[in-house]
Coordinates of C-alpha atoms and ligand atoms in Angstrom, one line a residue:
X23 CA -59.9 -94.5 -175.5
X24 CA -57.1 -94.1 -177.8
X25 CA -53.4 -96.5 -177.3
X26 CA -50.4 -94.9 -178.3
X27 CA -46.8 -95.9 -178.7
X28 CA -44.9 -93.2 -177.1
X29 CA -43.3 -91.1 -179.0
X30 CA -43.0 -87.3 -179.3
X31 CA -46.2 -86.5 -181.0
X32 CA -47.7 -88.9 -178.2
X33 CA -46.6 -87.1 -175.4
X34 CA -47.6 -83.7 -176.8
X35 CA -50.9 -85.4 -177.1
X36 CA -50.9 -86.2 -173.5
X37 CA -50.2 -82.6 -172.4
X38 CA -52.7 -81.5 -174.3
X39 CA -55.2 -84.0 -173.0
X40 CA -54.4 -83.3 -169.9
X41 CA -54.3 -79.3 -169.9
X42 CA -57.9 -79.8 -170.7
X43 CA -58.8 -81.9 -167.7
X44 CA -58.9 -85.0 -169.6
X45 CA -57.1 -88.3 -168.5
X46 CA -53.9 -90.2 -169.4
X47 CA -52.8 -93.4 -168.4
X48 CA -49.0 -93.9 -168.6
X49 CA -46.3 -95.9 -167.7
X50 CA -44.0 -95.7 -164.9
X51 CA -41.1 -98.2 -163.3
X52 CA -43.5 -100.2 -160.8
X53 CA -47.1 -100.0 -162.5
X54 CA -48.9 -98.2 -164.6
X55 CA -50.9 -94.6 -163.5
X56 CA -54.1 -92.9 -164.4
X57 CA -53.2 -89.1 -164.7
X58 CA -54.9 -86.0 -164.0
X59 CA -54.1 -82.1 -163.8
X60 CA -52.8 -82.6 -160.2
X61 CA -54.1 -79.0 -159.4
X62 CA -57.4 -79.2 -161.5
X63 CA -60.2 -80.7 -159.1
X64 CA -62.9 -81.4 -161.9
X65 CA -60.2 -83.4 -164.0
X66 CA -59.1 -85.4 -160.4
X67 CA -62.8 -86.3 -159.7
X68 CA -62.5 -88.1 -163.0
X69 CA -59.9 -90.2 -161.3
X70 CA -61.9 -91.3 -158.6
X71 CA -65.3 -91.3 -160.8
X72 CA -63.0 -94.2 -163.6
X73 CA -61.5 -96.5 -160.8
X74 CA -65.2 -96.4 -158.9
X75 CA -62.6 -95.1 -156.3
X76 CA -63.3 -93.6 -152.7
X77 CA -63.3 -90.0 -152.7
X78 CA -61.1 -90.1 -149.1
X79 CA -58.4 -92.1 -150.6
X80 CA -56.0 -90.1 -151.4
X81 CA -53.7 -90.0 -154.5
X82 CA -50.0 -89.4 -155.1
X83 CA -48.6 -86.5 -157.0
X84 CA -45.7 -87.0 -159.4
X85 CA -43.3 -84.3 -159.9
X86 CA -40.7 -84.0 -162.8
X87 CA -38.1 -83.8 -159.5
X88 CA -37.4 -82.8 -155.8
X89 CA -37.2 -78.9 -157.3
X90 CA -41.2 -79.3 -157.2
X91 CA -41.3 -80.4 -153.8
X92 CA -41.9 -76.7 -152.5
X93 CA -44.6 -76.3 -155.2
X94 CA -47.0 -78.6 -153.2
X95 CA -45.5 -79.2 -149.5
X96 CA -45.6 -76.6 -147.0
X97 CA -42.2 -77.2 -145.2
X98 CA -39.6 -80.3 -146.5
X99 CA -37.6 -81.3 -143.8
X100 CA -33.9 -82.5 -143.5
X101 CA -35.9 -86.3 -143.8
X102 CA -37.4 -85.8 -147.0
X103 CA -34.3 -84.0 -148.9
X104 CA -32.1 -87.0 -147.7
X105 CA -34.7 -89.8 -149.3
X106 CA -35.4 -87.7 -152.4
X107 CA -31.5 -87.5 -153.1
X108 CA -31.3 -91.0 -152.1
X109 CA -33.6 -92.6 -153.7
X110 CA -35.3 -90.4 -156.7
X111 CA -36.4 -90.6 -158.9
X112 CA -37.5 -93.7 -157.9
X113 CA -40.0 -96.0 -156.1
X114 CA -40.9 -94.2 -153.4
X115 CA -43.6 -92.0 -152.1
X116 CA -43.6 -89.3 -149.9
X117 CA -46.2 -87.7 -147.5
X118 CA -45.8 -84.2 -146.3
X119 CA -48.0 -81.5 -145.0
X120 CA -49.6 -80.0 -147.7
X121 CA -49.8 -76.5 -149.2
X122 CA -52.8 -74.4 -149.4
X123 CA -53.6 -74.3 -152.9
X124 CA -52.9 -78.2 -153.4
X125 CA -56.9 -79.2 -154.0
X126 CA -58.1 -81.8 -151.1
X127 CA -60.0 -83.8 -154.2
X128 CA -55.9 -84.6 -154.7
X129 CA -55.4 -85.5 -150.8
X130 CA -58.6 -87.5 -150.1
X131 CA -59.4 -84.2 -147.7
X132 CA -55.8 -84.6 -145.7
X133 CA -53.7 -81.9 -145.1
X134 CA -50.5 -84.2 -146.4
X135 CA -50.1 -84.5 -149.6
X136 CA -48.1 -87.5 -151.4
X137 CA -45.4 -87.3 -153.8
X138 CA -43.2 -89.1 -156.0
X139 CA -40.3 -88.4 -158.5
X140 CA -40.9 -91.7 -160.9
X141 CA -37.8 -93.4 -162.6
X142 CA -39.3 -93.8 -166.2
X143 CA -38.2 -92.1 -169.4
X144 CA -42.1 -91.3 -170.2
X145 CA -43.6 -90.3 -167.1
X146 CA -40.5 -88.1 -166.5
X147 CA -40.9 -86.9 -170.5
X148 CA -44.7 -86.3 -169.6
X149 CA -44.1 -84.7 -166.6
X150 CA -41.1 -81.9 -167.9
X151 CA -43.8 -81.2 -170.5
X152 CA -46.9 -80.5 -168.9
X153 CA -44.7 -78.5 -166.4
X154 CA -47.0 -79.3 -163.2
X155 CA -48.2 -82.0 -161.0
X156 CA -49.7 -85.2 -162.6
X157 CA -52.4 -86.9 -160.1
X158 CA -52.0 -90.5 -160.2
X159 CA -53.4 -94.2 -159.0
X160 CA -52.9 -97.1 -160.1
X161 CA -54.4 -97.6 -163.1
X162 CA -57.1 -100.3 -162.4
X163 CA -60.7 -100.6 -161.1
X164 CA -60.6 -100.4 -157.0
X165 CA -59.3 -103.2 -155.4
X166 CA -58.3 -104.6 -158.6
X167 CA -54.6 -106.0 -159.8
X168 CA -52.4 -103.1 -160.7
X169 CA -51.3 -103.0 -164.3
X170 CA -48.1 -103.2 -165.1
X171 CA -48.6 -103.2 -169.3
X172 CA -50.7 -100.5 -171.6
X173 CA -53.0 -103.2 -172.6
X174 CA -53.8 -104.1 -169.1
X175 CA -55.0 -100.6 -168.5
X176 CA -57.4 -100.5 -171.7
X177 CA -59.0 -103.7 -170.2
X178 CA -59.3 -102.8 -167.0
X179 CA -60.4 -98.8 -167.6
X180 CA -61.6 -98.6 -171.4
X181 CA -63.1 -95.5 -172.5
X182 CA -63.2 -94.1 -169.1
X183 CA -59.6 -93.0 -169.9
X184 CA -59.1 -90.7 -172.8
X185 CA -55.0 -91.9 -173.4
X186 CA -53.0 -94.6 -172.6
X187 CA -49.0 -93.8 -173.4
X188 CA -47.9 -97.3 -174.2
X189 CA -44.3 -97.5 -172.5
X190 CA -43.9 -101.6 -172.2
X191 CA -44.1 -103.1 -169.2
X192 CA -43.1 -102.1 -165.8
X193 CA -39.9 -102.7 -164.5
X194 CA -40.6 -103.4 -161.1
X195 CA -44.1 -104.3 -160.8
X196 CA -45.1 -103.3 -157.3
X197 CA -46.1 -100.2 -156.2
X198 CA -44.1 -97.7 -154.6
X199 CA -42.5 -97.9 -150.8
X200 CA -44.6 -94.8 -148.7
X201 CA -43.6 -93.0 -146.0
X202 CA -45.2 -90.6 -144.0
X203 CA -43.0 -87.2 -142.9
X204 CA -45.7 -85.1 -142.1
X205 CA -44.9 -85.6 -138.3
X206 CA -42.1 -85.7 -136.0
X207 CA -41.6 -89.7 -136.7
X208 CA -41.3 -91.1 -140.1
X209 CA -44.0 -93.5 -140.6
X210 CA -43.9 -96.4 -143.4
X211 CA -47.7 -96.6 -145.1
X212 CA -47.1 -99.4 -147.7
X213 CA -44.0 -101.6 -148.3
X214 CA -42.4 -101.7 -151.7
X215 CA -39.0 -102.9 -153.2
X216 CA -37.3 -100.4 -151.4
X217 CA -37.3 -101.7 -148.0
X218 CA -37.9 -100.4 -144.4
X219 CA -34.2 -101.3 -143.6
X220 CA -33.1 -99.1 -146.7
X221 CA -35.1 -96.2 -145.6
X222 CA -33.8 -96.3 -141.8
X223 CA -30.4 -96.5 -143.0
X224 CA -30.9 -93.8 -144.8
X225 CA -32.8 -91.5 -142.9
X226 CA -30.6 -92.8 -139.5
X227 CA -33.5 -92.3 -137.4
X228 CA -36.2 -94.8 -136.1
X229 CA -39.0 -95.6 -139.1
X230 CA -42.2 -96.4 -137.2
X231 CA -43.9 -99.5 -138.9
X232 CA -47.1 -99.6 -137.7
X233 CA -48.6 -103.3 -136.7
X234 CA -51.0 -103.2 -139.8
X235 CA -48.0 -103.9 -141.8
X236 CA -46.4 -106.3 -139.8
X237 CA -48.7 -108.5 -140.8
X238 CA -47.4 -112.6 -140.0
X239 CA -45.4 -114.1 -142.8
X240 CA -48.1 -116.9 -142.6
X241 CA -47.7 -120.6 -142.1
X242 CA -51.1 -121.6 -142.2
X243 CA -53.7 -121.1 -145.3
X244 CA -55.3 -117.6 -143.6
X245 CA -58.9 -118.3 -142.8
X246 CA -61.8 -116.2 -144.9
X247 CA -62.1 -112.3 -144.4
X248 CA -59.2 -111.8 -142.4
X249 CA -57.9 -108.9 -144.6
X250 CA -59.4 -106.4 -146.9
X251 CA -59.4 -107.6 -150.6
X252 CA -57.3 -105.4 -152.2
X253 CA -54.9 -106.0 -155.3
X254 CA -57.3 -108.7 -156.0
X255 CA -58.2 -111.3 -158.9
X256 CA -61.9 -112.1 -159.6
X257 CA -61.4 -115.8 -159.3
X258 CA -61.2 -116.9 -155.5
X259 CA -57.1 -117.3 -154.5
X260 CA -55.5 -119.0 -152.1
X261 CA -51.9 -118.7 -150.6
X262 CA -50.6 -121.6 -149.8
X263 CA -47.2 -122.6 -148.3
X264 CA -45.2 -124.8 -150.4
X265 CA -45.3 -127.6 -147.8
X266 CA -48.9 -128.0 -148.0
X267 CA -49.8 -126.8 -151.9
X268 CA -49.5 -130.4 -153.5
X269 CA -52.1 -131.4 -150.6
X270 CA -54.5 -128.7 -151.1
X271 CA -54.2 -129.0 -155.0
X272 CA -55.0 -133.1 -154.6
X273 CA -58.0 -131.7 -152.0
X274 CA -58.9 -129.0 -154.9
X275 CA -59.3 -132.0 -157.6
X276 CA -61.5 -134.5 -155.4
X277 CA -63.5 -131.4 -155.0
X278 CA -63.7 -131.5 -159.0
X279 CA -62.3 -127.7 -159.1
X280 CA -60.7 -126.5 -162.6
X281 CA -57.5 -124.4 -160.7
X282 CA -54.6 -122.2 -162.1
X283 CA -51.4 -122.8 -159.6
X284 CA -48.8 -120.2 -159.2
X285 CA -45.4 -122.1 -158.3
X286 CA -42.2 -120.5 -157.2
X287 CA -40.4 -123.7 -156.4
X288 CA -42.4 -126.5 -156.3
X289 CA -42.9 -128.8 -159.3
X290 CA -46.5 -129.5 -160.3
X291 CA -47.8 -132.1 -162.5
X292 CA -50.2 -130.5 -165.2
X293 CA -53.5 -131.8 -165.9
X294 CA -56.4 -130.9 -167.8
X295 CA -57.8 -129.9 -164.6
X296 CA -54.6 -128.2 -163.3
X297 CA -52.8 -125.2 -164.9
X298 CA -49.4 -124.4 -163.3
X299 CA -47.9 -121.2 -164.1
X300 CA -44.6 -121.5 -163.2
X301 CA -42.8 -118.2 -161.3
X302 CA -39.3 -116.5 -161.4
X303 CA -37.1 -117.3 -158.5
X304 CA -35.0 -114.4 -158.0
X305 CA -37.3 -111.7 -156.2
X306 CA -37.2 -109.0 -158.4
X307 CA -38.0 -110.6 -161.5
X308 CA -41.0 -112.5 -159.8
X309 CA -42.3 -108.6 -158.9
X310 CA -42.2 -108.0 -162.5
X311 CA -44.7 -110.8 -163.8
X312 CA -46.7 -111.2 -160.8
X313 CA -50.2 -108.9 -161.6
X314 CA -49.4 -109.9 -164.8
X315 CA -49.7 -113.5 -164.1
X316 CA -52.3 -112.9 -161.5
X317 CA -54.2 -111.3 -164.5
X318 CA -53.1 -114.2 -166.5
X319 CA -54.8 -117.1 -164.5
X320 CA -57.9 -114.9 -163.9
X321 CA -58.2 -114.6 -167.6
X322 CA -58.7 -118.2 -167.8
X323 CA -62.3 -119.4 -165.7
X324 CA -60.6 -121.5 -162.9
X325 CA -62.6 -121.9 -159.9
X326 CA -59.4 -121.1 -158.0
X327 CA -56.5 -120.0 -157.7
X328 CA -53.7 -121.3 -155.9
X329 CA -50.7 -119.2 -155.6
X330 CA -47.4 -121.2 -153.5
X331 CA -46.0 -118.6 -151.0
X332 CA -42.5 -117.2 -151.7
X333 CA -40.1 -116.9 -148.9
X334 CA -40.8 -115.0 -145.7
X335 CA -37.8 -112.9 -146.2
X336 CA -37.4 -109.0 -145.9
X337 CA -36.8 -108.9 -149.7
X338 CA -40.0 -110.5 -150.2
X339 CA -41.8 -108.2 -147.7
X340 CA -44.0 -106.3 -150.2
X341 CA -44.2 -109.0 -152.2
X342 CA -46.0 -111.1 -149.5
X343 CA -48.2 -107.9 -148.8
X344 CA -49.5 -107.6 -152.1
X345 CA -49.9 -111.4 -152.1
X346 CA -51.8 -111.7 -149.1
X347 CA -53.9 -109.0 -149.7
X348 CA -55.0 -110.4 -153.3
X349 CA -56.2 -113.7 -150.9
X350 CA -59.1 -114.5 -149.3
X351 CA -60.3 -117.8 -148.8
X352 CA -59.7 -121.3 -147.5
X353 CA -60.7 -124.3 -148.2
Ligands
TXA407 O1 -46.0 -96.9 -157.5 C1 -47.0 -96.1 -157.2 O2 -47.0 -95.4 -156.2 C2 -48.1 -96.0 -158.2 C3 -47.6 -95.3 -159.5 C4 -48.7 -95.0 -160.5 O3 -46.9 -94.2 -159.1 N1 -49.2 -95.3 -157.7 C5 -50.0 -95.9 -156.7 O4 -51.1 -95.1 -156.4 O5 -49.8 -97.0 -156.2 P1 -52.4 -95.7 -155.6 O6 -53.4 -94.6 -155.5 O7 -52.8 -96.9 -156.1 O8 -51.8 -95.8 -154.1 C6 -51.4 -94.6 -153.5 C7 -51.4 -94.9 -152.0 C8 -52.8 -95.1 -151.4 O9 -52.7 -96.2 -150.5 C9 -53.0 -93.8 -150.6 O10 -53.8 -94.1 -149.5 C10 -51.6 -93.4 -150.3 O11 -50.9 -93.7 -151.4 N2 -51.5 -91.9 -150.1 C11 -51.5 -91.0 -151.0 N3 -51.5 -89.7 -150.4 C12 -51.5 -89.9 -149.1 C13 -51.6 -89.1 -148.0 N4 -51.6 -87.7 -148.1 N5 -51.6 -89.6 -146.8 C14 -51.6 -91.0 -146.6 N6 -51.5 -91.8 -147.6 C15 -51.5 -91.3 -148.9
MG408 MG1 -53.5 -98.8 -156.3

């Protein structure tokens, strides 16, 4: 695995790497990807064979822009022009019916394929230059945090990735907003900082949200195994709303647990039992350094984690989802 501060001879490195079916990690505004040859099947099946990924999950293609739409879908409808001038490039993903040629190792065997314009200098540098379609997850282990710096990506994926183009750390720090326009009804598949609302104003139509993402804006600690663990840190976390964190903290430390707290509001005394990693207020800039804080505290051999829950607001949405899929337990 080779780290490289991107530069020109970088990037031509990456192409390279990449015309020969190798992989490249690289930066882009909400977290870093693992790229393949998006038409190349051997070089995607080293996606899925480095994350210890699912074969039928399927990954998104990013395209330099929305000229390249027609290279991969089959038909773009009026839907997908108006949120690709809207909002690309940018942090969201599209799904349309595929073309033929687009490999099914790319589409997790779907006929839809996903893709996304991404708003970062590099990725959008990368992407002119190799000319095609870059396949790309997240670049972490499978149900792991998402990294949102270079060096996250060489702990999490090592030599199983050939390059990682190190472009600083994400802007945003969640992954991208999907939705599905493969059938008559756009669908949205995962919430991200641009929100539902945003998309049904722009599209002016109805935006199905299925009930998988309407998930309750808790007010209780969730009981064990209610969700899939996904986005997750080693070290058992909790989320905890701020009316009950100092109580479950005092319950944590008569249970003689070492625990790493992530606040967003509430003052808490440190101890040398007690870490408290203290969080951004606005929303945006609590996206940014959450995985990375996440990744922080799980660095550091707590028997927990305890992360306070920000505000059940629409601007919080996918921040919430990423939060409460990361949690597991109770006490
Ligand atoms: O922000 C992002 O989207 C980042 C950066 C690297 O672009 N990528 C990312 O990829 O989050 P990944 O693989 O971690 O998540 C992609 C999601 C998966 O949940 C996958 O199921 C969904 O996109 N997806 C991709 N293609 C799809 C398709 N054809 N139909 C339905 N869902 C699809
Ligand atoms: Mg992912």
């Amino acid at each position: 695995m080779k780290l490289l501060a991107t530069n020109n001879s970088a990037i031509e490195q990456a192409v390279n790497l990449l015309n020969q079916g190798l992989l490249v990690a690289f930066p882009t505004e909400t977290v870093y990807g693992l790229g393949a040859d998006a038409s190349n099947p051997k070089a995607v099946a080293r996606i899925f064979t480095a994350k210890s990924r699912p074969a039928n999950h399927p990954l998104i293609v990013h395209i330099a822009d929305s000229a390249c739409l027609s290279d991969w879908a089959e038909e773009i409808p009026d839907a997908a022009l108006k949120l690709a001038e809207r909002f690309w490039p940018g942090p969201l993903a599209i799904i349309l019916n595929k073309k033929s040629h687009v490999p099914l190792a790319v589409t997790g065997g779907q006929q839809t394929v996903g893709l996304r314009v991404p708003n970062h200098p590099v990725a959008l540098q990368l992407l002119r230059e190799f000319g095609g379609g870059i396949a790309a997850p997240s670049a972490n282990r499978f149900c792991r945090i998402s990294p949102t710096q270079a060096q996250h990506v060489a702990e999490e994926l090592g030599d199983a990735v050939d390059l990682i183009l190190d472009g600083g750390a994400c802007q945003i720090g969640v992954e991208s907003t999907i939705v599905d326009l493969s059938a008559a009804t756009p669908r949205l598949l995962r919430h991200g900082q641009i929100t539902a609302l945003q998309i049904q104003e722009a599209l002016q139509t109805e935006l199905i949200i299925p009930d998988s993402l309407k998930h309750p804006q808790s007010e209780e600690i969730r009981a064990p195994g209610m969700m899939a663990v996904h986005y997750a840190p080693q070290t058992t976390t909790l989320l905890c709303p701020a009316e009950r964190l100092q109580n479950v903290i005092d319950r944590l430390i008569a249970e003689n647990k070492k625990i790493g707290v992530m606040t967003y509001q509430s003052v808490i005394t440190e101890t040398g039992k007690i870490k408290v990693l203290r969080m951004p207020e606005a929303v945006d800039t609590y996206a940014q350094y959450m995985y990375a804080s996440l990744r922080e505290l799980d660095h550091q051999q707590f028997d927990m984690i305890v992360v306070e829950q920000p505000p059940a607001t629409e601007a919080w949405r996918a921040i919430n989802d990423r939060l409460n899929k990361a949690t597991v337990a109770y006490l």
